[in-house]
Amino acid sequence: MATYNKRGYKAPKEQQEKGDNNYIENTPDVDAKDSTTAKAFDTLDQTASRTEEFVAKNQKYILGFLGAVALITIGYLLYQKFVVGPNEDEAADEIFVAQSNFQKAIDAPTSKDSLFNLVLKGSEGKQGVIEIANQYSGTDAGNLANYYAGISYLNLGKYKEAIEYLEKFSSEDVMVSAIAKGAIGDAFAQRNQPKEALEYYVKAAQMNVNDLTTPRYLMKAGQTAYALGNKADALKYFTEIKEKYESSQEAQNIDALIGMVQ
């Protein structure tokens, strides 16, 4: 027969006692739990106390350090706003005429020397790239001035100066960065330093790989390696042109060069 719990129903005393005993048996040791918790809090208190003591003892140095960091941050922001920004604008304004002269020199079929000298020395009341590179060395225009100076010196046959300025130049532009490295190789080649030239041709070919500058400098690397008597490397560079850049201008006579070095 089913038994129903009616409102107000109470379990027999014996059952209540049995239930109470089960509850007591299954209850964790309260004292042990409290002891573990107390130890944890004691440890936290000790750590906090040591931290407070350290801060109190070294408060002067901590505040000094934080103050120095704040001053450096503020100084950097002010420098960027009131020094770097205006310098960038001034340098960009100064280099404009030199850029124009440089492009004219590159495009001119003849009489390039006079234009390259204007690039270096300045004209129309504006500084040349030598002065710009020195005066605005921390700016983008100052960096670019190193490139213009290096290429100008290379075209004027002043190879030592070309290397000096081109080595100062850096760029994330795929083409220009490779051309700058390759131009250093050209300068070393003109100075009859083929080993150094080969080193820079290989750098130019491997950096920022693309279909224009890579085969150009692979070709120069192959020719220079062959001139040095290193046919194996020359074959490697020529073969790379044939296999990867078959549509390039350098690939037109590549089979003859491969046959020559084999």
Backbone as JSON, one array per atom type, in Angstrom:
{
  "sequence": "MATYNKRGYKAPKEQQEKGDNNYIENTPDVDAKDSTTAKAFDTLDQTASRTEEFVAKNQKYILGFLGAVALITIGYLLYQKFVVGPNEDEAADEIFVAQSNFQKAIDAPTSKDSLFNLVLKGSEGKQGVIEIANQYSGTDAGNLANYYAGISYLNLGKYKEAIEYLEKFSSEDVMVSAIAKGAIGDAFAQRNQPKEALEYYVKAAQMNVNDLTTPRYLMKAGQTAYALGNKADALKYFTEIKEKYESSQEAQNIDALIGMVQ",
  "N": [[0.85, -1.18, 0.0], [0.57, 2.2, -0.87], [2.3, 4.99, 0.57], [1.59, 8.23, 1.58], [2.95, 11.48, 1.81], [1.7, 13.63, 3.86], [0.6, 17.0, 4.48], [2.16, 18.33, 7.25], [3.02, 15.96, 8.17], [5.15, 13.93, 10.13], [8.22, 12.28, 10.51], [8.82, 9.16, 12.16], [10.31, 9.12, 15.43], [12.5, 7.42, 15.71], [13.37, 7.14, 13.09], [14.09, 9.77, 12.54], [16.27, 10.09, 14.25], [18.01, 8.25, 13.19], [18.47, 9.38, 10.71], [19.7, 11.76, 11.51], [22.04, 10.75, 12.59], [23.3, 9.72, 10.28], [23.79, 12.08, 8.93], [25.63, 13.31, 10.61], [27.73, 11.49, 10.46], [28.52, 11.78, 7.82], [29.41, 14.36, 7.63], [32.07, 16.65, 7.04], [35.21, 17.05, 8.8], [35.01, 19.77, 10.64], [36.73, 21.29, 12.19], [39.26, 20.63, 11.14], [39.04, 21.6, 8.52], [38.67, 24.33, 9.0], [41.15, 24.86, 10.09], [42.94, 24.5, 7.94], [42.07, 26.51, 6.21], [42.6, 28.74, 7.76], [45.38, 28.65, 7.85], [45.96, 29.19, 5.19], [45.03, 31.8, 4.95], [46.75, 33.0, 6.78], [49.17, 32.72, 5.45], [48.7, 34.37, 3.22], [48.4, 36.79, 4.55], [50.98, 37.11, 5.59], [52.49, 37.33, 3.24], [51.36, 39.66, 2.13], [52.08, 41.42, 4.12], [54.89, 41.41, 3.95], [55.16, 42.51, 1.41], [54.09, 45.04, 1.81], [55.96, 46.03, 3.62], [58.24, 46.06, 1.99], [57.46, 47.94, 0.04], [57.11, 50.19, 1.67], [59.7, 50.53, 2.62], [61.13, 50.99, 0.29], [59.9, 53.07, -0.95], [60.65, 55.63, -1.84], [62.43, 55.09, -3.96], [60.79, 53.64, -5.69], [58.77, 55.48, -6.35], [60.42, 57.34, -7.56], [61.32, 55.89, -9.78], [58.89, 55.43, -11.18], [58.24, 58.07, -11.7], [60.35, 58.75, -13.4], [59.84, 57.09, -15.6], [57.42, 58.19, -16.42], [58.27, 60.77, -17.15], [60.03, 60.18, -19.25], [58.24, 59.07, -21.11], [56.5, 61.23, -21.59], [58.39, 63.05, -22.55], [59.21, 61.73, -24.89], [56.84, 61.8, -26.42], [56.5, 64.57, -26.7], [58.85, 65.14, -28.1], [58.41, 63.77, -30.5], [56.24, 65.23, -31.45], [57.05, 67.99, -31.55], [59.62, 68.04, -32.58], [60.44, 65.81, -34.31], [58.23, 65.7, -36.09], [58.1, 68.4, -37.31], [60.71, 68.36, -38.43], [60.5, 66.29, -40.31], [58.72, 67.45, -42.12], [60.2, 69.69, -42.98], [62.43, 68.43, -44.13], [61.22, 66.97, -46.2], [60.34, 69.07, -47.78], [62.78, 70.2, -48.51], [64.0, 68.18, -50.02], [62.58, 67.93, -52.33], [63.27, 69.31, -54.76], [65.74, 68.12, -55.31], [64.91, 65.5, -55.79], [63.49, 65.88, -58.14], [65.55, 66.69, -59.9], [67.06, 64.35, -59.84], [65.36, 62.47, -61.1], [65.25, 63.62, -63.63], [67.92, 63.28, -64.38], [68.12, 60.49, -64.5], [66.37, 59.95, -66.59], [67.5, 61.33, -68.7], [69.1, 61.14, -71.87], [71.72, 61.83, -72.43], [74.48, 63.85, -71.09], [74.32, 63.59, -68.26], [75.87, 64.0, -66.01], [75.99, 66.67, -65.02], [73.44, 67.02, -64.01], [73.32, 65.04, -62.02], [75.22, 66.1, -60.32], [73.87, 68.36, -59.46], [71.89, 67.12, -57.99], [73.4, 66.18, -55.88], [74.59, 68.51, -54.81], [72.68, 70.5, -54.72], [70.16, 72.94, -55.75], [68.33, 75.81, -57.02], [67.98, 77.2, -54.66], [67.63, 75.22, -52.78], [68.75, 72.59, -50.63], [71.28, 70.1, -51.41], [71.35, 66.48, -51.68], [73.38, 65.5, -50.06], [73.72, 67.32, -47.92], [71.12, 67.17, -46.92], [70.93, 64.49, -46.12], [72.75, 64.49, -44.02], [71.82, 66.52, -42.27], [69.16, 65.85, -41.76], [69.08, 63.25, -40.73], [67.54, 61.48, -39.21], [65.1, 61.26, -40.41], [62.53, 60.27, -42.85], [62.99, 61.43, -45.34], [65.66, 62.08, -45.09], [66.8, 59.54, -45.01], [66.1, 58.63, -47.57], [67.59, 60.4, -49.03], [70.14, 59.36, -48.8], [70.01, 57.23, -50.58], [69.62, 58.53, -53.08], [72.0, 59.96, -53.15], [73.91, 57.88, -53.2], [73.33, 56.52, -55.66], [73.75, 58.62, -57.41], [76.5, 59.2, -57.04], [77.48, 56.75, -57.93], [76.88, 56.85, -60.68], [78.5, 58.94, -61.35], [80.95, 57.86, -61.2], [82.22, 57.7, -58.77], [82.93, 55.51, -56.76], [83.55, 54.6, -54.17], [82.3, 56.52, -52.51], [79.71, 56.05, -53.34], [79.17, 53.48, -52.34], [79.39, 54.02, -49.61], [77.18, 55.73, -49.05], [74.98, 54.25, -49.98], [75.01, 52.04, -48.31], [74.05, 53.12, -46.0], [71.41, 53.38, -46.45], [68.03, 52.25, -46.11], [65.09, 50.38, -46.8], [61.62, 49.44, -47.08], [60.49, 49.05, -49.45], [59.98, 46.94, -52.17], [61.3, 46.94, -54.72], [63.14, 49.14, -54.67], [64.82, 48.63, -52.45], [66.13, 46.28, -53.24], [67.42, 47.19, -55.56], [69.17, 49.05, -54.45], [70.95, 47.37, -53.0], [71.96, 45.89, -55.13], [73.2, 47.96, -56.54], [75.3, 48.57, -54.87], [76.76, 46.28, -55.27], [77.45, 46.73, -57.98], [79.13, 48.94, -57.67], [81.26, 47.83, -56.24], [82.11, 46.02, -58.18], [83.05, 47.76, -60.13], [85.19, 48.74, -58.77], [86.93, 46.72, -59.01], [86.58, 44.56, -57.27], [85.53, 41.72, -57.19], [84.63, 39.61, -55.51], [83.34, 40.86, -53.35], [81.42, 42.17, -54.84], [79.94, 40.02, -55.88], [78.83, 39.04, -53.52], [76.99, 41.06, -52.84], [75.35, 41.06, -55.09], [74.11, 38.6, -54.86], [72.73, 39.01, -52.45], [70.98, 41.02, -53.31], [69.49, 39.63, -55.18], [68.2, 37.73, -53.62], [66.69, 39.1, -51.72], [63.44, 40.28, -51.13], [62.08, 38.81, -53.27], [61.22, 38.95, -56.67], [59.81, 39.35, -60.02], [61.27, 41.12, -61.52], [63.7, 42.45, -60.43], [65.0, 40.24, -59.28], [65.78, 38.21, -61.31], [67.54, 39.88, -62.71], [69.7, 40.38, -60.95], [70.45, 37.82, -60.36], [71.53, 37.11, -62.78], [73.77, 38.86, -62.9], [75.1, 37.88, -60.69], [75.68, 35.28, -61.54], [77.38, 35.78, -63.76], [79.49, 37.08, -62.49], [80.35, 35.1, -60.7], [81.24, 33.2, -62.54], [83.35, 34.61, -63.69], [85.05, 34.59, -61.54], [85.85, 32.03, -61.61], [84.2, 30.14, -60.51], [82.37, 27.88, -61.54], [80.31, 26.16, -60.78], [78.61, 27.59, -59.03], [77.9, 29.63, -60.76], [76.46, 28.18, -62.67], [74.33, 27.4, -61.07], [73.01, 29.85, -60.53], [72.34, 30.7, -63.14], [70.7, 28.59, -63.95], [68.57, 28.87, -62.19], [67.39, 31.18, -63.16], [66.49, 30.23, -65.65], [64.63, 28.26, -64.86], [62.8, 29.53, -63.15], [62.29, 32.11, -64.03], [61.54, 32.36, -66.75], [60.23, 34.06, -68.48], [61.51, 36.43, -68.3], [63.74, 39.11, -69.34], [66.38, 38.42, -68.98], [66.36, 35.72, -69.36], [66.44, 35.17, -72.04], [68.82, 34.47, -73.49], [69.74, 32.45, -71.93], [70.22, 29.71, -72.15], [72.54, 29.47, -73.67], [74.42, 30.53, -71.91], [74.26, 28.71, -69.82], [75.21, 26.43, -71.12], [77.81, 27.26, -71.53], [78.98, 27.26, -68.99], [78.78, 24.69, -68.1]],
  "CA": [[0.0, 0.0, 0.0], [1.4, 3.4, -0.98], [2.27, 5.91, 1.71], [1.6, 9.59, 1.1], [3.41, 12.51, 2.74], [0.67, 14.65, 4.03], [1.05, 18.21, 5.12], [2.24, 18.19, 8.7], [3.46, 14.61, 8.53], [6.46, 13.87, 10.76], [8.81, 10.94, 10.55], [8.94, 8.61, 13.52], [11.49, 9.57, 16.16], [13.63, 6.52, 15.43], [13.88, 7.45, 11.76], [14.78, 11.05, 12.62], [17.57, 9.9, 14.89], [18.88, 7.56, 12.25], [18.88, 10.37, 9.71], [20.65, 12.67, 12.13], [23.33, 10.06, 12.72], [23.92, 9.66, 8.96], [24.28, 13.43, 8.61], [26.84, 13.55, 11.4], [28.81, 10.64, 9.96], [28.98, 12.24, 6.5], [29.85, 15.75, 7.71], [33.54, 16.74, 7.14], [35.78, 17.54, 10.05], [34.96, 21.23, 10.56], [37.94, 21.85, 12.78], [40.39, 20.45, 10.21], [38.81, 22.52, 7.41], [38.94, 25.68, 9.48], [42.59, 24.99, 10.31], [43.58, 24.67, 6.63], [41.7, 27.85, 5.73], [43.33, 29.71, 8.58], [46.78, 28.65, 7.41], [46.02, 29.87, 3.9], [44.91, 33.24, 5.21], [47.98, 33.43, 7.44], [50.19, 32.85, 4.41], [48.39, 35.58, 2.46], [48.7, 37.94, 5.41], [52.43, 37.26, 5.67], [52.95, 37.84, 1.94], [50.95, 41.06, 2.03], [52.87, 42.19, 5.08], [56.23, 41.58, 3.4], [55.05, 43.44, 0.29], [53.91, 46.38, 2.38], [57.24, 46.43, 4.19], [59.14, 46.37, 0.88], [57.02, 49.21, -0.55], [57.4, 51.26, 2.62], [61.14, 50.7, 2.71], [61.69, 51.46, -0.99], [58.92, 53.97, -1.54], [61.34, 56.72, -2.52], [62.99, 54.61, -5.22], [59.69, 53.25, -6.56], [58.18, 56.71, -6.86], [61.39, 57.93, -8.48], [61.3, 55.11, -11.03], [57.64, 55.72, -11.88], [58.35, 59.44, -12.19], [61.27, 58.75, -14.53], [59.12, 56.5, -16.73], [56.45, 59.19, -16.89], [59.0, 61.85, -17.82], [60.53, 59.66, -20.53], [57.09, 58.93, -22.01], [56.07, 62.58, -21.98], [59.45, 63.61, -23.37], [59.16, 61.1, -26.21], [55.69, 62.32, -27.15], [56.79, 65.95, -27.06], [59.89, 65.11, -29.13], [57.77, 63.37, -31.75], [55.34, 66.28, -31.93], [57.66, 69.29, -31.79], [60.93, 67.93, -33.23], [60.42, 64.88, -35.44], [57.23, 66.13, -37.07], [58.6, 69.54, -38.11], [61.89, 67.95, -39.21], [60.02, 65.52, -41.46], [58.15, 68.4, -43.07], [61.3, 70.49, -43.55], [63.25, 67.56, -44.99], [60.44, 66.67, -47.4], [60.35, 70.27, -48.6], [64.14, 70.4, -49.04], [64.43, 67.14, -50.96], [61.72, 67.91, -53.51], [64.03, 69.74, -55.95], [66.74, 67.08, -55.58], [64.19, 64.37, -56.41], [63.19, 66.27, -59.53], [66.81, 66.62, -60.65], [67.45, 62.94, -59.94], [64.55, 61.84, -62.13], [65.72, 64.16, -64.91], [69.21, 62.65, -64.69], [67.86, 59.09, -64.87], [65.68, 59.92, -67.89], [68.26, 62.02, -69.75], [69.93, 60.23, -72.68], [73.12, 62.27, -72.33], [74.76, 64.97, -70.17], [73.75, 63.27, -66.96], [76.75, 64.38, -64.9], [75.62, 67.96, -64.44], [72.21, 66.83, -63.24], [73.65, 64.29, -60.81], [75.9, 67.04, -59.42], [72.82, 69.18, -58.85], [71.26, 66.27, -56.97], [74.3, 66.11, -54.72], [74.98, 69.81, -54.24], [71.52, 71.35, -54.55], [69.88, 73.97, -56.74], [67.09, 76.58, -56.82], [67.89, 77.6, -53.26], [67.38, 74.06, -51.93], [69.94, 71.79, -50.33], [71.49, 68.85, -52.11], [71.06, 65.31, -50.85], [74.44, 65.31, -49.06], [73.34, 68.11, -46.74], [69.86, 66.65, -46.38], [71.23, 63.22, -45.44], [73.42, 64.79, -42.76], [71.02, 67.38, -41.38], [67.88, 65.22, -41.41], [69.42, 61.82, -40.75], [66.52, 60.65, -38.56], [63.81, 61.38, -41.11], [62.37, 59.46, -44.05], [63.64, 62.14, -46.44], [67.1, 61.93, -44.88], [67.13, 58.18, -45.42], [66.0, 58.58, -49.03], [68.71, 61.19, -49.56], [71.28, 58.44, -48.91], [69.84, 56.47, -51.82], [69.9, 59.42, -54.21], [73.44, 60.26, -53.14], [74.64, 56.69, -53.62], [73.14, 56.29, -57.1], [74.4, 59.73, -58.13], [77.94, 58.95, -57.0], [77.76, 55.59, -58.79], [76.84, 57.32, -62.07], [79.62, 59.87, -61.54], [82.2, 57.1, -61.12], [82.82, 57.81, -57.43], [82.37, 54.26, -56.26], [83.71, 54.53, -52.72], [81.24, 57.33, -51.94], [78.45, 55.38, -53.65], [79.02, 52.39, -51.36], [79.2, 54.63, -48.29], [75.8, 56.24, -48.87], [74.0, 53.18, -50.21], [74.98, 51.18, -47.13], [73.28, 53.81, -44.97], [70.01, 53.42, -46.87], [67.2, 51.07, -45.86], [63.73, 50.61, -47.29], [60.73, 48.29, -47.16], [60.04, 48.95, -50.83], [60.53, 45.72, -52.78], [62.21, 47.23, -55.82], [64.22, 50.07, -54.31], [65.78, 47.99, -51.54], [66.96, 45.36, -54.03], [68.27, 47.99, -56.45], [70.24, 49.64, -53.63], [71.95, 46.33, -52.76], [72.61, 45.61, -56.41], [74.07, 49.09, -56.89], [76.55, 48.38, -54.1], [77.5, 45.26, -56.03], [78.01, 47.39, -59.16], [80.24, 49.79, -57.24], [82.4, 46.94, -55.94], [82.59, 45.47, -59.44], [83.82, 48.82, -60.77], [86.43, 48.89, -58.0], [87.65, 45.48, -59.21], [86.43, 43.72, -56.08], [84.45, 40.83, -57.62], [84.08, 38.8, -54.41], [82.38, 41.71, -52.65], [80.33, 42.41, -55.79], [79.12, 38.81, -55.89], [78.09, 38.98, -52.25], [75.85, 41.98, -52.88], [74.42, 40.62, -56.13], [73.32, 37.51, -54.29], [71.79, 39.64, -51.5], [69.96, 41.73, -54.08], [68.63, 38.63, -55.82], [67.44, 36.97, -52.63], [65.81, 39.92, -50.91], [62.21, 40.72, -51.8], [62.06, 38.11, -54.56], [60.19, 39.4, -57.62], [60.12, 38.98, -61.41], [62.08, 42.13, -62.2], [65.07, 42.6, -59.92], [65.63, 38.95, -58.94], [66.56, 37.65, -62.43], [68.62, 40.8, -63.07], [70.86, 40.21, -60.08], [70.92, 36.45, -60.54], [72.39, 37.16, -63.97], [75.04, 39.48, -62.51], [75.77, 36.95, -59.77], [76.21, 34.2, -62.36], [78.5, 36.28, -64.55], [80.61, 37.36, -61.58], [80.84, 33.81, -60.21], [81.99, 32.6, -63.64], [84.61, 35.36, -63.81], [85.88, 34.17, -60.42], [86.21, 30.63, -61.82], [83.28, 29.27, -59.77], [81.36, 27.48, -62.53], [79.18, 25.5, -60.13], [77.68, 28.63, -58.57], [77.39, 30.31, -61.95], [75.44, 27.29, -63.22], [73.17, 27.46, -60.17], [72.29, 31.11, -60.73], [71.76, 30.71, -64.49], [69.62, 27.6, -63.97], [67.42, 29.44, -61.47], [66.74, 32.09, -64.1], [65.81, 29.42, -66.66], [63.51, 27.51, -64.29], [61.81, 30.34, -62.43], [62.03, 33.42, -64.64], [61.69, 32.1, -68.18], [59.67, 35.17, -69.26], [62.3, 37.64, -68.08], [64.7, 39.47, -70.38], [67.63, 37.69, -68.71], [66.23, 34.31, -69.75], [66.45, 35.04, -73.5], [70.01, 33.75, -73.95], [70.23, 31.73, -70.76], [70.7, 28.37, -72.53], [73.93, 29.6, -74.11], [75.24, 30.74, -70.71], [74.3, 27.43, -69.1], [76.12, 25.56, -71.88], [79.17, 27.77, -71.37], [79.53, 26.97, -67.67], [78.66, 23.27, -67.78]],
  "C": [[0.89, 1.23, 0.0], [1.22, 4.28, 0.23], [2.42, 7.3, 1.18], [2.1, 10.52, 2.18], [2.35, 13.59, 2.8], [1.25, 15.84, 4.73], [1.01, 18.02, 6.63], [2.71, 16.84, 9.14], [4.87, 14.67, 9.08], [6.96, 12.45, 10.77], [8.87, 10.45, 11.98], [10.27, 9.03, 14.13], [12.7, 8.74, 15.83], [14.25, 6.84, 14.09], [14.63, 8.77, 11.76], [16.16, 10.89, 13.2], [18.55, 9.23, 13.95], [19.39, 8.52, 11.18], [19.89, 11.33, 10.26], [22.02, 12.05, 12.25], [24.06, 10.0, 11.38], [24.5, 11.01, 8.59], [25.58, 13.71, 9.35], [28.01, 12.76, 10.86], [29.39, 11.2, 8.66], [29.46, 13.68, 6.51], [31.37, 15.81, 7.86], [33.95, 17.26, 8.5], [35.9, 19.05, 9.97], [36.23, 21.85, 11.11], [39.12, 21.77, 11.82], [40.28, 21.42, 9.05], [39.14, 23.95, 7.82], [40.43, 25.91, 9.67], [43.33, 25.22, 9.0], [43.31, 26.07, 6.07], [42.48, 28.92, 6.47], [44.78, 29.8, 8.16], [46.93, 29.41, 6.09], [45.95, 31.38, 4.07], [46.15, 33.79, 5.91], [49.09, 33.66, 6.43], [49.98, 34.12, 3.58], [48.72, 36.83, 3.27], [50.2, 38.21, 5.48], [53.0, 37.85, 4.38], [52.6, 39.31, 1.78], [51.77, 41.94, 2.94], [54.27, 42.45, 4.55], [56.22, 42.57, 2.24], [54.92, 44.87, 0.79], [55.23, 46.91, 2.96], [58.22, 46.85, 3.1], [58.79, 47.72, 0.27], [57.37, 50.37, 0.36], [58.88, 51.58, 2.67], [61.73, 51.34, 1.46], [60.77, 52.44, -1.7], [59.58, 55.08, -2.36], [61.84, 56.3, -3.89], [61.88, 54.25, -6.21], [59.04, 54.47, -7.19], [59.12, 57.4, -7.86], [61.4, 57.23, -9.82], [60.06, 55.42, -11.84], [57.67, 57.13, -12.46], [59.25, 59.52, -13.41], [60.6, 58.18, -15.78], [58.13, 57.5, -17.32], [57.13, 60.31, -17.66], [59.52, 61.41, -19.19], [59.4, 59.56, -21.55], [56.63, 60.29, -22.52], [57.11, 63.23, -22.89], [59.45, 63.05, -24.78], [58.02, 61.66, -27.05], [55.92, 63.76, -27.59], [57.83, 66.03, -28.18], [59.29, 64.76, -30.49], [56.94, 64.51, -32.34], [56.07, 67.54, -32.36], [59.01, 69.24, -32.49], [60.86, 67.06, -34.48], [59.44, 65.34, -36.52], [57.69, 67.3, -37.92], [59.81, 69.18, -38.96], [61.49, 67.17, -40.45], [59.49, 66.46, -42.53], [59.24, 69.22, -43.76], [62.12, 69.66, -44.54], [62.52, 67.23, -46.29], [60.41, 67.86, -48.34], [61.72, 70.48, -49.26], [64.47, 69.41, -50.16], [63.64, 67.16, -52.26], [62.49, 68.25, -54.79], [65.08, 68.69, -56.32], [66.1, 65.86, -56.23], [63.9, 64.65, -57.88], [64.44, 66.18, -60.41], [67.27, 65.18, -60.85], [66.67, 62.24, -61.06], [64.94, 62.33, -63.52], [67.03, 63.49, -65.33], [69.02, 61.2, -65.15], [67.27, 59.02, -66.28], [66.5, 60.5, -69.03], [69.12, 61.05, -70.55], [71.42, 60.56, -72.61], [73.24, 63.4, -71.31], [74.13, 64.77, -68.8], [74.56, 63.85, -65.81], [76.34, 65.67, -64.22], [74.37, 67.84, -63.58], [72.48, 66.06, -61.94], [74.4, 65.18, -59.81], [74.91, 67.98, -58.74], [72.09, 68.4, -57.76], [72.09, 66.29, -55.7], [74.47, 67.46, -54.03], [73.8, 70.75, -54.02], [71.36, 72.38, -55.65], [68.57, 74.67, -56.37], [66.88, 76.95, -55.34], [67.62, 76.46, -52.3], [68.66, 73.24, -51.76], [70.04, 70.57, -51.25], [71.32, 67.68, -51.15], [72.15, 65.04, -49.82], [74.09, 66.06, -47.78], [72.07, 67.57, -46.1], [70.1, 65.36, -45.6], [71.88, 63.47, -44.09], [72.53, 65.53, -41.78], [69.73, 66.71, -40.91], [68.04, 63.7, -41.38], [68.35, 60.93, -40.12], [65.18, 60.65, -39.24], [63.75, 60.45, -42.32], [63.08, 60.1, -45.24], [65.16, 62.03, -46.33], [67.59, 60.56, -45.3], [67.12, 58.07, -46.95], [67.13, 59.35, -49.69], [69.96, 60.32, -49.7], [71.21, 57.63, -50.2], [70.18, 57.32, -53.03], [71.39, 59.74, -54.3], [74.24, 59.07, -53.66], [74.54, 56.43, -55.11], [73.81, 57.39, -57.92], [75.91, 59.53, -58.17], [78.32, 57.77, -57.9], [77.82, 56.01, -60.25], [77.97, 58.29, -62.37], [80.98, 59.17, -61.44], [82.91, 57.22, -59.79], [82.28, 56.65, -56.58], [82.48, 54.1, -54.74], [82.58, 55.3, -52.03], [79.87, 56.69, -52.18], [78.17, 54.28, -52.63], [78.7, 52.96, -49.99], [77.74, 55.05, -48.08], [74.76, 55.14, -49.06], [73.92, 52.23, -49.01], [74.21, 51.81, -45.97], [71.77, 53.73, -45.23], [69.3, 52.12, -46.52], [65.78, 51.39, -46.31], [62.94, 49.31, -47.27], [60.19, 48.12, -48.57], [60.75, 47.79, -51.53], [61.6, 46.03, -53.83], [63.42, 48.04, -55.37], [65.26, 49.42, -53.41], [66.7, 47.03, -52.29], [67.9, 46.11, -54.96], [69.43, 48.61, -55.68], [71.34, 48.61, -53.36], [72.69, 46.0, -54.04], [73.55, 46.7, -56.84], [75.37, 49.04, -56.11], [77.42, 47.33, -54.79], [78.16, 45.85, -57.26], [79.22, 48.24, -58.8], [81.47, 48.95, -56.92], [82.98, 46.35, -57.22], [83.46, 46.5, -60.17], [85.14, 49.07, -60.05], [87.32, 47.64, -58.11], [87.71, 44.64, -57.93], [85.28, 42.74, -56.33], [83.84, 39.99, -56.49], [83.02, 39.59, -53.64], [81.16, 41.99, -53.55], [79.38, 41.22, -55.81], [78.25, 38.71, -54.64], [76.84, 39.86, -52.31], [74.87, 41.64, -54.0], [73.52, 39.5, -55.61], [72.3, 38.06, -53.28], [70.65, 40.32, -52.23], [68.98, 40.76, -54.72], [67.71, 37.94, -54.82], [66.47, 37.8, -51.81], [64.6, 40.36, -51.74], [62.1, 40.13, -53.21], [60.9, 38.59, -55.43], [60.68, 39.12, -59.03], [61.0, 39.99, -62.14], [63.53, 42.16, -61.71], [65.76, 41.26, -59.64], [66.4, 38.36, -60.12], [67.72, 38.56, -62.85], [69.87, 40.53, -62.24], [71.33, 38.75, -60.03], [71.86, 36.37, -61.74], [73.76, 37.74, -63.61], [75.82, 38.57, -61.56], [76.4, 35.81, -60.55], [77.43, 34.62, -63.16], [79.73, 36.53, -63.67], [81.21, 36.06, -61.04], [81.68, 33.12, -61.3], [83.34, 33.28, -63.81], [85.58, 34.98, -62.69], [86.32, 32.71, -60.54], [85.32, 29.66, -61.09], [82.12, 28.89, -60.68], [80.13, 26.85, -61.89], [78.14, 26.52, -59.67], [77.08, 29.37, -59.76], [76.26, 29.49, -62.58], [74.17, 27.35, -62.37], [72.35, 28.72, -60.41], [71.62, 31.16, -62.11], [70.57, 29.74, -64.58], [68.37, 28.12, -63.26], [66.66, 30.42, -62.37], [65.91, 31.3, -65.1], [64.54, 28.76, -66.09], [62.41, 28.38, -63.68], [61.42, 31.65, -63.11], [62.17, 33.34, -66.14], [61.13, 33.24, -69.04], [60.46, 36.46, -69.1], [63.25, 37.89, -69.25], [65.99, 38.67, -70.23], [67.57, 36.24, -69.2], [66.36, 34.1, -71.26], [67.63, 34.24, -74.02], [70.59, 32.86, -72.85], [70.77, 30.35, -71.12], [72.16, 28.41, -72.96], [74.85, 29.77, -72.91], [75.35, 29.45, -69.9], [75.27, 26.48, -69.79], [77.56, 25.98, -71.7], [79.78, 27.33, -70.06], [79.47, 25.48, -67.3], [79.97, 22.51, -68.07]]
}
